[in-house]
Each structure stands twice: as C-alpha cells, then as structure tokens.
C-alpha cells in the first residue's frame, strides 16, 4: 500500500475503505473483515454515518494492532462551538473503541468552523489526533479558516471523480501542501461514469475494470481515495490497483471528460449548509 506524507510528517495509506450509507452492522463488520484480509488499513467514517460504533467493534474484533490502522472520523455540522466539538470528538473516540484518531475532519464549512478548528488544534496538541483536516472546503473557506488557524489542515476531503475533477482546487491544495482526498471517488453510483466510453476503452487496454482505472487515475494525481463497497469481490478489486499505471496520454484523455458535475451538496450554497445543521 502506497503511503502519502502529510504536511505535519504523518503518513496516510493512499487508499482506504469508505463506509458512508452502510446502515447494517452485519454488512459493515463483514466488509471491514474482508477489507483487512485483503490489505486495507485505512477506514473513513463520520459521526453522521451512525456506524462508528460498528466500525469500532469490527476493528476491535480483528487481530490487526491499532498502530497499523488509520482511522478517520468527522465532526458533524450540528456542533458549532469549541466545547461541542470537544464533546463530539470524545463520543467518536468512545464509539470507535480507541484512544486517538489518525485523522479528524470538519465535515462541512458550515457555521462556526473557525471555532471548531480551534478545538481540533487543542485535541491535536494534546496528542489525541495525529492529523487534523477539513472536508468540503474550497479556497474561500480555507482562506477564512487560515485567518485564525495556528495549524494548517493536513487534508481536504472533497467530492472528486472523473466528471467532477476539481482541477483548480487540486492546484490550490498542492500550492498549500494540503493533501487532496477524494470522496465519491467512483461517482457514488449516481452518474454513469462507470460506463463512460473513454474509461471503458482504457480499462479494456489494461484488462482492468473501469472502477480500477478511476482509482488508479486518482492515485496518479496524488489523491487519497476511500471507495465504498460492502461486497467482498469489489472490496478486493478496489485495492488491486497498484500493479499497473496509466500513461500520460491516458491521464490526459481522462482529464478531458470532466463535466464539472457535482453529484452532491455544494459547500458554496449557504442554504444547503444551513439545512444540514439540524440533522443529527
Ligand atoms: P463511491 O464513489 O465510493 O461509490 C460507492 C458506490 O460505487 C458503491 O455503493 C457501489 O455502488 C459502487 N462501487 C464500489 N466499488 C465498485 C466496483 N469495483 N465496481 C463497480 N461499482 C463499484 O461513493 P461514496 O461512498 O459516497 O464515497 C466514498 C467514501 O467517501 C464514503 O463511503 C465516505 O467514507 C466518504 N464520503 C465523504 C463525504 C464528505 O462529505 N466528506 C461525502 C460522501 C462520502
């Protein structure tokens, strides 16, 4: 497994398992067991996924030592203050049955993110989180955060796939030495990206699936990926992407199919952000 070095010297496995929308304890536990078996060590959850507890149980049941695991969670938008963020973090730790997180993210740039960041800096300084970062932050959010931040985010986790490539943000994050992490790396099964003819042709040339080509494309852009699946065959397939590489020409062909097409919420839409704050 390739490791990326973050701006604070910590490393992150460049590929992990996402568990958004896994709403069944049995599915989650079998997916995590399967993932560990085929080499995954990085797991991405969030308080709002309501499955931290199951992930904690699944990891506790495995014989993989904690120091080999990389666990990410995210503070949800209903927490707006310093104290609420500290409390939410400790609840996540307890559910995940661990005494530290590898990465903790502000889930969206909703109200109060400068204060939330102050709390995360304090947890980081206390050694309870190895790296702190943000999610769904675009350049204006990052600039506002940096007016009060003492520590620069290590990671920005944002929607990214071949139909929403986030090229400008990718350049900006590179210039800031902040790692770009893709959520929805396969388009979340919402668009028909997995049937795109350009990707199908490249997949055939490498005798790989379209999903594998997409994941390989992310990796070659130095992007961290956390594809979600609960199916053993796909979990195995999605990590089997370190034995081939795309040519520069193939990378350019994929660059040309961008549609700037978001599949989910827009962090620049204040009404959308406000609407998320009442969710629990
Ligand atoms: P994804 O792009 O990983 O798509 C998952 C879907 O793709 C699966 O449900 C399945 O239908 C399909 N799939 C997976 N592997 C496949 C394969 N090999 N072949 C064919 N189809 C396959 O979407 P996602 O789950 O939304 O994103 C990944 C992870 O990112 C999440 O699980 C979560 O951890 C994180 N995430 C974060 C945010 C955020 O706001 N920070 C938002 C959404 C997701």
XYZ file of C-alpha atoms and ligand atoms in Angstrom:
324
model
C 0.000 0.000 0.000
C 1.350 3.410 -1.005
C 1.655 5.901 1.837
C 1.448 9.664 1.357
C 3.335 12.005 3.630
C 1.194 14.777 5.104
C 2.395 18.333 5.814
C 2.923 17.510 9.505
C 5.179 14.498 8.806
C 2.481 11.856 9.457
C 1.693 9.304 6.751
C -1.652 8.129 5.386
C -2.357 4.978 3.336
C -3.344 6.393 -0.044
C -6.327 4.041 -0.332
C -8.899 3.214 2.314
C -12.438 1.921 2.748
C -15.317 4.422 2.997
C -18.380 3.373 4.983
C -20.957 6.078 4.173
C -24.506 4.670 3.991
C -23.540 1.308 5.475
C -26.562 1.063 7.763
C -26.364 -2.560 8.773
C -23.967 -3.795 11.448
C -23.533 -7.180 9.767
C -22.697 -5.614 6.389
C -20.213 -3.261 7.982
C -18.488 -5.943 10.003
C -18.150 -8.344 7.093
C -16.903 -5.530 4.816
C -14.259 -4.480 7.342
C -13.157 -8.089 7.955
C -12.856 -8.631 4.206
C -11.000 -5.342 3.735
C -8.490 -6.145 6.483
C -7.941 -9.562 4.938
C -7.019 -8.121 1.534
C -4.773 -5.389 2.940
C -6.834 -2.300 3.754
C -5.669 -0.486 6.887
C -7.405 2.875 6.401
C -11.100 3.380 7.272
C -13.200 6.509 6.774
C -16.322 7.166 8.832
C -18.147 10.170 10.341
C -20.499 10.814 13.237
C -23.375 11.441 10.821
C -22.941 7.962 9.264
C -24.182 6.463 12.564
C -21.846 3.498 12.202
C -18.752 4.493 14.218
C -19.769 2.013 16.903
C -19.900 -0.898 14.443
C -16.592 0.095 12.887
C -15.087 0.212 16.390
C -16.422 -3.274 17.108
C -15.214 -4.653 13.767
C -11.697 -3.287 14.303
C -11.619 -4.477 17.931
C -12.577 -7.974 16.791
C -9.661 -8.114 14.331
C -6.136 -9.027 15.360
C -4.590 -6.090 13.476
C -2.762 -3.889 16.003
C -4.098 -0.365 16.462
C -0.847 1.235 15.314
C -1.245 -0.423 11.892
C -4.704 1.119 11.423
C -5.575 4.558 10.112
C -8.976 5.751 11.348
C -10.703 8.931 10.166
C -13.879 10.462 11.545
C -15.586 13.830 11.122
C -17.352 16.286 13.385
C -20.895 16.947 12.189
C -22.409 20.345 11.375
C -24.762 20.498 14.391
C -21.698 21.154 16.575
C -20.796 24.804 16.172
C -18.737 25.694 19.259
C -15.383 24.820 20.783
C -16.955 22.814 23.628
C -19.404 20.948 21.383
C -16.525 19.897 19.134
C -14.506 18.553 22.060
C -17.533 16.613 23.326
C -18.332 15.226 19.852
C -14.725 14.094 19.424
C -14.710 12.184 22.715
C -18.009 10.495 21.791
C -16.454 9.360 18.496
C -13.358 8.024 20.286
C -15.526 6.024 22.648
C -17.643 4.541 19.842
C -14.539 3.685 17.859
C -13.003 1.995 20.938
C -9.716 3.816 20.589
C -7.776 6.469 22.488
C -6.717 8.505 19.448
C -7.783 9.199 15.870
C -5.397 9.289 12.954
C -7.411 11.990 11.207
C -10.329 14.125 12.346
C -12.080 16.396 9.860
C -14.548 19.286 9.949
C -17.256 17.677 7.804
C -18.538 20.823 6.024
C -17.687 24.546 6.141
C -20.925 25.309 7.991
C -21.353 27.890 10.767
C -18.618 28.064 13.396
C -15.797 26.368 11.579
C -13.086 28.685 12.893
C -14.119 27.811 16.458
C -14.333 24.108 15.643
C -10.820 24.303 14.255
C -9.557 25.877 17.493
C -10.933 22.847 19.363
C -9.321 20.461 16.897
C -5.974 22.225 17.301
C -6.233 21.745 21.028
C -7.033 17.998 20.641
C -4.111 17.717 18.209
C -1.756 19.467 20.636
C -2.917 17.076 23.378
C -1.891 14.132 21.170
C -5.441 12.814 20.764
C -5.443 13.240 16.974
C -2.421 12.557 14.756
C -3.589 14.868 11.936
C -6.412 17.362 11.592
C -8.113 18.408 8.408
C -11.240 19.652 6.707
C -13.799 18.373 4.245
C -15.776 20.147 1.538
C -13.622 23.268 1.942
C -12.965 25.305 -1.185
C -10.466 28.146 -1.491
C -12.598 30.879 0.192
C -13.369 28.589 3.155
C -9.705 27.686 3.512
C -8.702 31.370 3.393
C -11.232 32.250 6.085
C -10.057 29.344 8.224
C -6.440 30.472 7.890
C -7.277 33.932 9.322
C -7.468 32.305 12.788
C -5.803 28.901 12.369
C -2.471 28.225 14.044
C -2.128 24.841 12.350
C -2.692 24.338 8.614
C -5.094 21.491 7.710
C -3.239 18.338 6.630
C -6.063 17.116 4.370
C -9.088 18.422 2.467
C -11.610 15.688 1.648
C -13.812 16.815 -1.255
C -16.048 15.269 -3.888
C -13.782 14.269 -6.782
C -14.306 11.883 -9.701
C -13.784 11.963 -13.480
C -16.972 14.008 -14.027
C -16.049 16.436 -11.204
C -12.288 16.656 -11.238
C -11.793 19.775 -9.107
C -8.690 20.760 -11.128
C -8.386 24.293 -9.724
C -8.863 23.177 -6.147
C -6.320 20.400 -6.718
C -3.754 23.002 -7.864
C -4.577 25.259 -4.916
C -4.241 22.419 -2.400
C -0.905 21.414 -3.949
C 0.318 25.006 -3.625
C -0.716 24.938 0.060
C 0.827 21.493 0.704
C -2.582 20.182 1.816
C -3.383 16.629 0.700
C -6.389 16.224 -1.608
C -8.627 13.337 -0.566
C -11.477 12.271 -2.868
C -14.885 11.358 -1.538
C -17.276 9.762 -4.007
C -14.191 8.706 -5.990
C -16.321 6.420 -8.195
C -19.122 8.962 -8.618
C -21.188 7.356 -5.815
C -23.053 5.176 -8.294
C -25.109 8.292 -9.135
C -23.730 9.227 -12.532
C -22.979 6.853 -15.387
C -19.250 7.464 -15.042
C -18.601 3.723 -14.719
C -19.922 3.323 -18.278
C -18.023 6.243 -19.780
C -16.682 5.106 -23.204
C -13.243 6.710 -22.695
C -12.842 4.899 -19.382
C -14.191 1.623 -20.793
C -11.573 1.759 -23.568
C -8.718 2.425 -21.142
C -9.973 -0.342 -18.839
C -10.009 -2.831 -21.714
C -6.450 -1.871 -22.679
C -5.230 -2.718 -19.154
C -7.544 -5.673 -18.565
C -8.900 -3.863 -15.508
C -12.382 -2.666 -14.542
C -13.475 0.944 -15.016
C -13.564 1.336 -11.220
C -9.905 0.267 -11.046
C -8.939 2.723 -13.807
C -10.683 5.562 -11.975
C -8.961 4.709 -8.693
C -5.584 4.476 -10.477
C -6.213 7.905 -12.060
C -6.828 9.406 -8.605
C -3.660 7.807 -7.213
C -1.574 9.201 -10.071
C -2.949 12.680 -9.282
C -1.542 12.172 -5.736
C -5.097 11.991 -4.414
C -6.125 9.827 -1.452
C -9.126 7.572 -2.217
C -11.685 5.893 0.030
C -14.003 3.915 -2.276
C -17.004 2.358 -0.555
C -18.269 -1.158 -1.068
C -19.706 -3.893 1.135
C -19.180 -6.605 -1.488
C -16.122 -8.814 -0.996
C -15.331 -9.004 -4.697
C -15.416 -5.214 -5.174
C -13.521 -4.549 -1.943
C -10.739 -6.782 -3.273
C -10.941 -5.302 -6.764
C -10.701 -1.714 -5.491
C -7.393 -2.285 -3.703
C -5.922 -4.190 -6.645
C -4.742 -1.003 -8.354
C -1.045 -0.908 -7.505
C 0.120 -3.276 -10.240
C -0.460 -1.100 -13.300
C -0.180 2.524 -14.310
C -1.867 4.853 -16.743
C 0.177 6.558 -19.432
C 0.378 10.357 -19.689
C -1.889 10.100 -22.725
C -4.488 8.128 -20.771
C -4.287 10.642 -17.912
C -4.952 13.440 -20.466
C -7.846 11.510 -22.014
C -9.444 11.227 -18.571
C -8.748 14.912 -17.869
C -10.785 15.740 -20.984
C -14.013 14.027 -19.826
C -14.546 16.393 -16.862
C -18.110 17.777 -16.803
C -17.737 19.886 -13.669
C -20.783 17.950 -12.482
C -21.283 17.733 -8.734
C -23.230 14.713 -7.552
C -23.983 16.021 -4.063
C -24.216 19.144 -1.901
C -22.456 22.366 -2.863
C -20.395 23.833 0.002
C -20.799 27.293 -1.567
C -24.580 27.095 -1.091
C -25.351 28.687 2.287
C -28.957 27.422 2.293
C -27.759 23.854 1.784
C -25.246 24.228 4.624
C -27.887 25.689 6.975
C -30.204 22.774 6.151
C -27.589 20.241 7.241
C -27.144 21.779 10.695
C -30.366 20.405 12.164
C -29.535 16.843 11.139
C -28.343 14.502 13.861
P -18.106 5.990 -4.056
O -17.733 6.850 -5.199
O -17.057 5.301 -3.283
O -19.161 4.978 -4.649
C -19.611 3.885 -3.930
C -20.511 3.066 -4.838
O -19.793 2.683 -6.016
C -20.911 1.751 -4.178
O -22.073 1.914 -3.407
C -21.098 0.856 -5.373
O -22.394 1.058 -5.863
C -20.115 1.375 -6.373
N -18.859 0.571 -6.427
C -17.865 0.448 -5.499
N -16.872 -0.313 -5.962
C -17.232 -0.703 -7.214
C -16.612 -1.503 -8.201
N -15.412 -2.044 -8.022
N -17.286 -1.678 -9.372
C -18.497 -1.116 -9.585
N -19.113 -0.333 -8.689
C -18.491 -0.141 -7.505
O -19.055 6.874 -3.098
P -19.136 7.215 -1.552
O -19.355 6.011 -0.726
O -20.155 8.287 -1.409
O -17.693 7.830 -1.232
C -16.661 7.087 -0.648
C -16.471 7.456 0.801
O -16.201 8.858 0.916
C -17.720 7.279 1.660
O -18.012 5.938 1.941
C -17.373 8.132 2.839
O -16.481 7.450 3.691
C -16.726 9.328 2.158
N -17.653 10.447 1.886
C -17.401 11.650 2.463
C -18.234 12.732 2.225
C -17.918 14.055 2.855
O -18.757 14.956 2.809
N -16.757 14.219 3.435
C -19.363 12.595 1.414
C -19.614 11.353 0.833
C -18.741 10.297 1.067
